Amino acid sequence: AQSVTQPDIHITVSEGASLELRCNYSYGATPYLFWYVQSPGQGLQLLLKYFSGDTLVQGIKGFEAEFKRSQSSFNLRKPSVHWSDAAEYFCAVGGDGNQFYFGTGTSLTVIP
Amino acid sequence: EAGVAQSPRYKIIEKRQSVAFWCNPISGHATLYWYQQILGQGPKLLIQFQNNGVVDDSQLPKDRFSAERLKGVDSTLKIQPAKLEDSAVYLCASSLQGVYEQYFGPGTRLTVT
């Protein structure tokens, strides 16, 4: 069955520190992978996506993610976190038919 | 380019009442989705339209939820009658046909008391 696991419910980092949010997926076919960010009271904004090719993908706001097929993972990283990055982050997997499966999200708190 | 529009942004109703949400997708996007996001959870797909036809409604509670997409553009999602457990944010998203990125609206926060 298709599913996405985000092991960390909540993460706290200091401003300027590096960040890594974990995502593991289960999908029967070639996955399309996504990271979305959701600020309070807002909809979801696409940060980056992976369809094929280079396994390291760059997104907006200085984020990147690496697809590791052997580990069924698609972890999100940022070298230096800004206070404005505080939000909820969702990993999603999709495929043919466009149906997405979302993880339960990771809440990021940034402390000054 | 205008994004996905949703209204209302907030709605409070009593249980057993009915409610309707409206969504206007990005112009030219053939695929439209309705999601339910309960607090502390990721979005769950309720229904997916391709133009004005239903592609997937397997997770839509059809005894109380209904959705339509007239003329393949705007869509409405209705709940009748509402239950306490329907309290959630209802998100609308759209995508180009054959393209996998989904673009989300701001959502409607429903509180059922």
Coordinates of N, CA, C and O in Angstrom, one line a residue, chain A residues 23-110:
Chain A
C23 N 11.7 11.8 5.5 CA 10.5 11.3 4.8 C 10.9 9.9 4.2 O 11.8 9.8 3.5
N24 N 10.0 9.0 4.6 CA 10.1 7.6 4.0 C 8.8 7.3 3.3 O 7.8 7.7 3.8
Y25 N 8.9 6.6 2.2 CA 7.7 6.3 1.5 C 7.6 4.8 1.1 O 8.6 4.1 1.1
S26 N 6.4 4.4 0.8 CA 6.1 3.1 0.3 C 5.2 3.3 -0.9 O 4.1 3.9 -0.8
Y27 N 5.8 2.8 -2.0 CA 5.0 3.0 -3.3 C 5.3 1.9 -4.2 O 6.5 1.6 -4.4
G28 N 4.4 1.4 -4.9 CA 4.5 0.2 -5.7 C 5.2 0.4 -7.0 O 5.7 -0.5 -7.7
A29 N 5.2 1.6 -7.5 CA 5.7 2.0 -8.8 C 6.8 3.1 -8.7 O 7.2 3.4 -7.6
T30 N 7.2 3.6 -9.8 CA 8.1 4.7 -9.7 C 7.5 5.9 -9.1 O 6.4 6.4 -9.5
P31 N 8.0 6.4 -8.0 CA 7.3 7.5 -7.2 C 7.6 8.9 -7.8 O 8.7 9.1 -8.3
Y32 N 6.7 9.7 -7.7 CA 6.9 11.1 -7.8 C 6.8 11.7 -6.4 O 5.9 11.4 -5.7
L33 N 7.8 12.4 -6.0 CA 8.0 12.9 -4.6 C 8.0 14.4 -4.5 O 8.5 15.1 -5.4
F34 N 7.3 14.8 -3.4 CA 7.1 16.3 -3.3 C 7.3 16.7 -1.8 O 7.1 15.9 -0.9
W35 N 7.7 17.9 -1.6 CA 7.7 18.5 -0.3 C 6.9 19.8 -0.4 O 7.1 20.6 -1.3
Y36 N 6.0 19.9 0.5 CA 5.1 21.1 0.6 C 5.4 21.8 2.0 O 5.6 21.1 3.0
V37 N 5.2 23.1 2.0 CA 5.2 23.8 3.3 C 3.9 24.5 3.5 O 3.2 25.0 2.6
Q38 N 3.4 24.5 4.8 CA 2.2 25.1 5.1 C 2.4 26.0 6.3 O 2.7 25.6 7.4
S39 N 2.2 27.3 6.1 CA 2.2 28.3 7.2 C 0.9 28.4 7.8 O -0.1 28.0 7.2
P40 N 0.8 28.8 9.1 CA -0.5 28.9 9.8 C -1.6 29.6 9.0 O -1.4 30.7 8.5
G41 N -2.7 29.0 8.8 CA -3.8 29.6 8.1 C -3.7 29.6 6.6 O -4.5 30.3 5.9
Q42 N -2.7 29.0 6.1 CA -2.4 29.1 4.7 C -2.6 27.7 4.0 O -2.6 26.7 4.7
G43 N -2.7 27.7 2.7 CA -2.7 26.4 2.0 C -1.3 25.9 1.8 O -0.3 26.5 2.4
L44 N -1.1 24.8 1.1 CA 0.2 24.2 0.9 C 0.9 24.8 -0.3 O 0.3 25.0 -1.3
Q45 N 2.2 25.1 0.0 CA 3.0 25.7 -1.1 C 4.1 24.6 -1.5 O 4.8 24.1 -0.6
L46 N 4.2 24.4 -2.8 CA 5.2 23.4 -3.3 C 6.6 24.0 -3.1 O 7.0 25.0 -3.6
L47 N 7.5 23.2 -2.4 CA 8.9 23.6 -2.2 C 9.7 23.0 -3.3 O 10.6 23.6 -3.8
L48 N 9.5 21.7 -3.6 CA 10.3 21.0 -4.6 C 9.7 19.7 -5.0 O 8.8 19.2 -4.3
K49 N 10.1 19.1 -6.1 CA 9.6 17.9 -6.5 C 10.7 17.0 -7.2 O 11.7 17.6 -7.7
Y50 N 10.5 15.7 -7.2 CA 11.3 14.8 -7.9 C 10.5 13.9 -8.8 O 9.6 13.2 -8.3
F51 N 10.9 13.9 -10.0 CA 10.2 12.9 -11.0 C 11.2 11.9 -11.5 O 10.9 10.7 -11.5
S52 N 12.4 12.3 -11.9 CA 13.4 11.4 -12.4 C 14.7 12.2 -12.5 O 14.7 13.4 -12.3
G53 N 15.7 11.5 -12.9 CA 17.0 12.2 -13.2 C 17.8 12.4 -11.9 O 17.9 11.5 -11.0
D54 N 18.5 13.5 -11.8 CA 19.4 13.8 -10.7 C 18.6 13.6 -9.4 O 17.6 14.2 -9.2
T55 N 19.2 12.9 -8.5 CA 18.5 12.5 -7.3 C 18.6 13.7 -6.2 O 17.9 13.6 -5.2
L56 N 19.4 14.7 -6.5 CA 19.4 15.8 -5.6 C 18.7 17.0 -6.3 O 19.1 17.4 -7.4
V57 N 17.6 17.4 -5.7 CA 16.8 18.4 -6.4 C 16.8 19.7 -5.5 O 16.8 19.6 -4.3
Q58 N 16.8 20.8 -6.2 CA 16.8 22.1 -5.6 C 15.4 22.7 -5.6 O 14.6 22.5 -6.6
G59 N 15.0 23.4 -4.6 CA 13.7 24.0 -4.6 C 13.8 25.4 -4.2 O 14.8 26.1 -4.3
I60 N 12.6 26.0 -3.9 CA 12.6 27.4 -3.5 C 13.0 27.6 -2.1 O 13.1 26.6 -1.3
K61 N 13.3 28.8 -1.8 CA 13.7 29.2 -0.4 C 14.9 28.6 0.1 O 15.1 28.4 1.3
G62 N 15.8 28.1 -0.8 CA 17.1 27.5 -0.4 C 17.0 26.0 0.1 O 18.0 25.5 0.6
F63 N 15.9 25.4 -0.1 CA 15.7 24.0 0.3 C 16.2 23.1 -0.8 O 16.1 23.4 -2.0
E64 N 16.6 21.9 -0.4 CA 17.0 20.8 -1.3 C 16.5 19.5 -0.7 O 16.3 19.4 0.5
A65 N 16.4 18.5 -1.6 CA 16.0 17.2 -1.1 C 16.8 16.1 -1.9 O 17.1 16.3 -3.1
E66 N 17.0 15.0 -1.3 CA 17.8 13.9 -2.0 C 16.9 12.7 -2.0 O 16.4 12.2 -1.0
F67 N 16.7 12.1 -3.2 CA 16.0 10.9 -3.4 C 17.0 9.7 -3.2 O 18.0 9.7 -4.0
K68 N 16.7 8.8 -2.3 CA 17.5 7.6 -2.2 C 16.6 6.4 -2.3 O 15.9 6.0 -1.4
R69 N 16.6 5.8 -3.5 CA 15.7 4.7 -3.8 C 16.0 3.5 -2.9 O 15.0 2.9 -2.4
S70 N 17.2 3.2 -2.6 CA 17.6 2.0 -1.7 C 17.0 2.2 -0.3 O 16.8 1.2 0.3
Q71 N 16.8 3.4 0.1 CA 16.3 3.6 1.5 C 14.9 4.1 1.5 O 14.3 4.4 2.5
S72 N 14.3 4.2 0.3 CA 12.9 4.7 0.1 C 12.7 6.0 0.9 O 11.8 6.2 1.7
S73 N 13.7 6.9 0.7 CA 13.7 8.2 1.4 C 13.8 9.4 0.5 O 14.3 9.3 -0.6
F74 N 13.3 10.5 1.0 CA 13.3 11.7 0.3 C 13.4 12.8 1.3 O 12.5 13.5 1.6
N75 N 14.6 13.0 1.9 CA 14.8 13.9 3.0 C 15.0 15.3 2.5 O 15.7 15.6 1.6
L76 N 14.4 16.3 3.3 CA 14.5 17.7 2.9 C 15.6 18.3 3.8 O 15.7 18.1 5.0
R77 N 16.4 19.2 3.2 CA 17.5 19.8 3.9 C 17.6 21.3 3.6 O 17.1 21.8 2.5
K78 N 18.2 22.0 4.5 CA 18.5 23.4 4.3 C 19.7 23.7 5.1 O 19.7 23.4 6.3
P79 N 20.7 24.4 4.6 CA 22.0 24.6 5.3 C 21.9 25.6 6.4 O 22.6 25.5 7.4
S80 N 21.0 26.6 6.3 CA 20.9 27.6 7.3 C 19.5 28.1 7.4 O 18.9 28.7 6.5
V81 N 18.9 27.8 8.5 CA 17.4 28.1 8.7 C 17.2 29.5 9.1 O 17.9 30.1 9.9
H82 N 16.1 30.1 8.6 CA 15.7 31.4 8.9 C 14.4 31.4 9.7 O 13.7 30.4 9.6
W83 N 14.2 32.4 10.5 CA 13.0 32.4 11.4 C 11.7 32.2 10.6 O 10.8 31.6 11.0
S84 N 11.7 32.7 9.4 CA 10.5 32.6 8.5 C 10.3 31.2 8.0 O 9.2 31.0 7.4
D85 N 11.2 30.3 8.2 CA 11.0 28.9 7.8 C 10.1 28.1 8.8 O 9.7 27.0 8.5
A86 N 9.8 28.7 9.9 CA 8.9 28.1 10.9 C 7.5 27.8 10.2 O 6.9 28.7 9.8
A87 N 7.2 26.5 10.2 CA 5.9 26.2 9.5 C 5.8 24.6 9.6 O 6.5 24.0 10.3
E88 N 4.7 24.1 9.0 CA 4.5 22.7 8.9 C 5.0 22.2 7.5 O 4.7 22.8 6.5
Y89 N 5.7 21.1 7.5 CA 6.2 20.6 6.3 C 5.7 19.2 6.0 O 5.6 18.3 6.9
F90 N 5.2 19.0 4.8 CA 4.6 17.8 4.4 C 5.3 17.2 3.2 O 5.6 17.8 2.2
C91 N 5.6 15.9 3.3 CA 6.1 15.1 2.3 C 5.0 14.4 1.6 O 4.0 14.0 2.3
A92 N 5.0 14.2 0.3 CA 3.9 13.5 -0.4 C 4.5 12.7 -1.5 O 5.6 13.0 -2.1
V93 N 3.8 11.6 -1.8 CA 4.2 10.7 -2.9 C 3.0 10.6 -3.9 O 1.9 10.5 -3.4
G94 N 3.3 10.6 -5.1 CA 2.3 10.5 -6.1 C 2.7 9.6 -7.3 O 3.9 9.2 -7.4
G95 N 1.8 9.4 -8.2 CA 2.1 8.6 -9.4 C 1.0 8.7 -10.4 O 0.4 9.8 -10.5
D96 N 0.9 7.7 -11.2 CA -0.1 7.7 -12.3 C -1.5 8.0 -11.7 O -1.9 7.5 -10.6
G97 N -2.2 8.9 -12.3 CA -3.6 9.2 -11.8 C -3.5 10.4 -10.9 O -4.6 10.9 -10.5
N98 N -2.3 10.9 -10.7 CA -2.2 12.2 -9.9 C -2.6 12.1 -8.4 O -2.5 13.1 -7.7
Q99 N -2.9 10.9 -7.9 CA -3.3 10.9 -6.5 C -2.1 11.0 -5.6 O -1.1 10.3 -5.9
F100 N -2.2 11.9 -4.7 CA -1.1 12.1 -3.7 C -1.4 11.4 -2.4 O -2.6 11.3 -2.0
Y101 N -0.3 11.0 -1.8 CA -0.4 10.5 -0.4 C 0.5 11.3 0.4 O 1.7 11.4 0.2
F102 N -0.1 11.9 1.5 CA 0.7 12.9 2.3 C 1.1 12.2 3.6 O 0.4 11.3 4.1
G103 N 2.2 12.6 4.1 CA 2.6 12.3 5.4 C 1.9 13.1 6.4 O 1.1 14.0 6.1
T104 N 2.1 12.8 7.7 CA 1.4 13.5 8.8 C 2.0 14.9 9.1 O 1.5 15.6 9.9
G105 N 3.1 15.2 8.5 CA 3.7 16.5 8.7 C 4.8 16.6 9.8 O 4.7 15.8 10.8
T106 N 5.7 17.5 9.6 CA 6.7 17.8 10.7 C 6.5 19.3 11.0 O 6.6 20.1 10.0
S107 N 6.3 19.6 12.2 CA 6.2 21.0 12.6 C 7.6 21.6 13.0 O 8.3 21.0 13.8
L108 N 8.0 22.6 12.4 CA 9.3 23.2 12.6 C 9.2 24.5 13.4 O 8.5 25.4 13.0
T109 N 9.9 24.6 14.5 CA 10.1 25.8 15.3 C 11.5 26.3 15.2 O 12.4 25.5 15.3
V110 N 11.6 27.6 15.0 CA 13.0 28.2 14.8 C 13.1 29.1 16.0 O 12.3 30.0 16.2

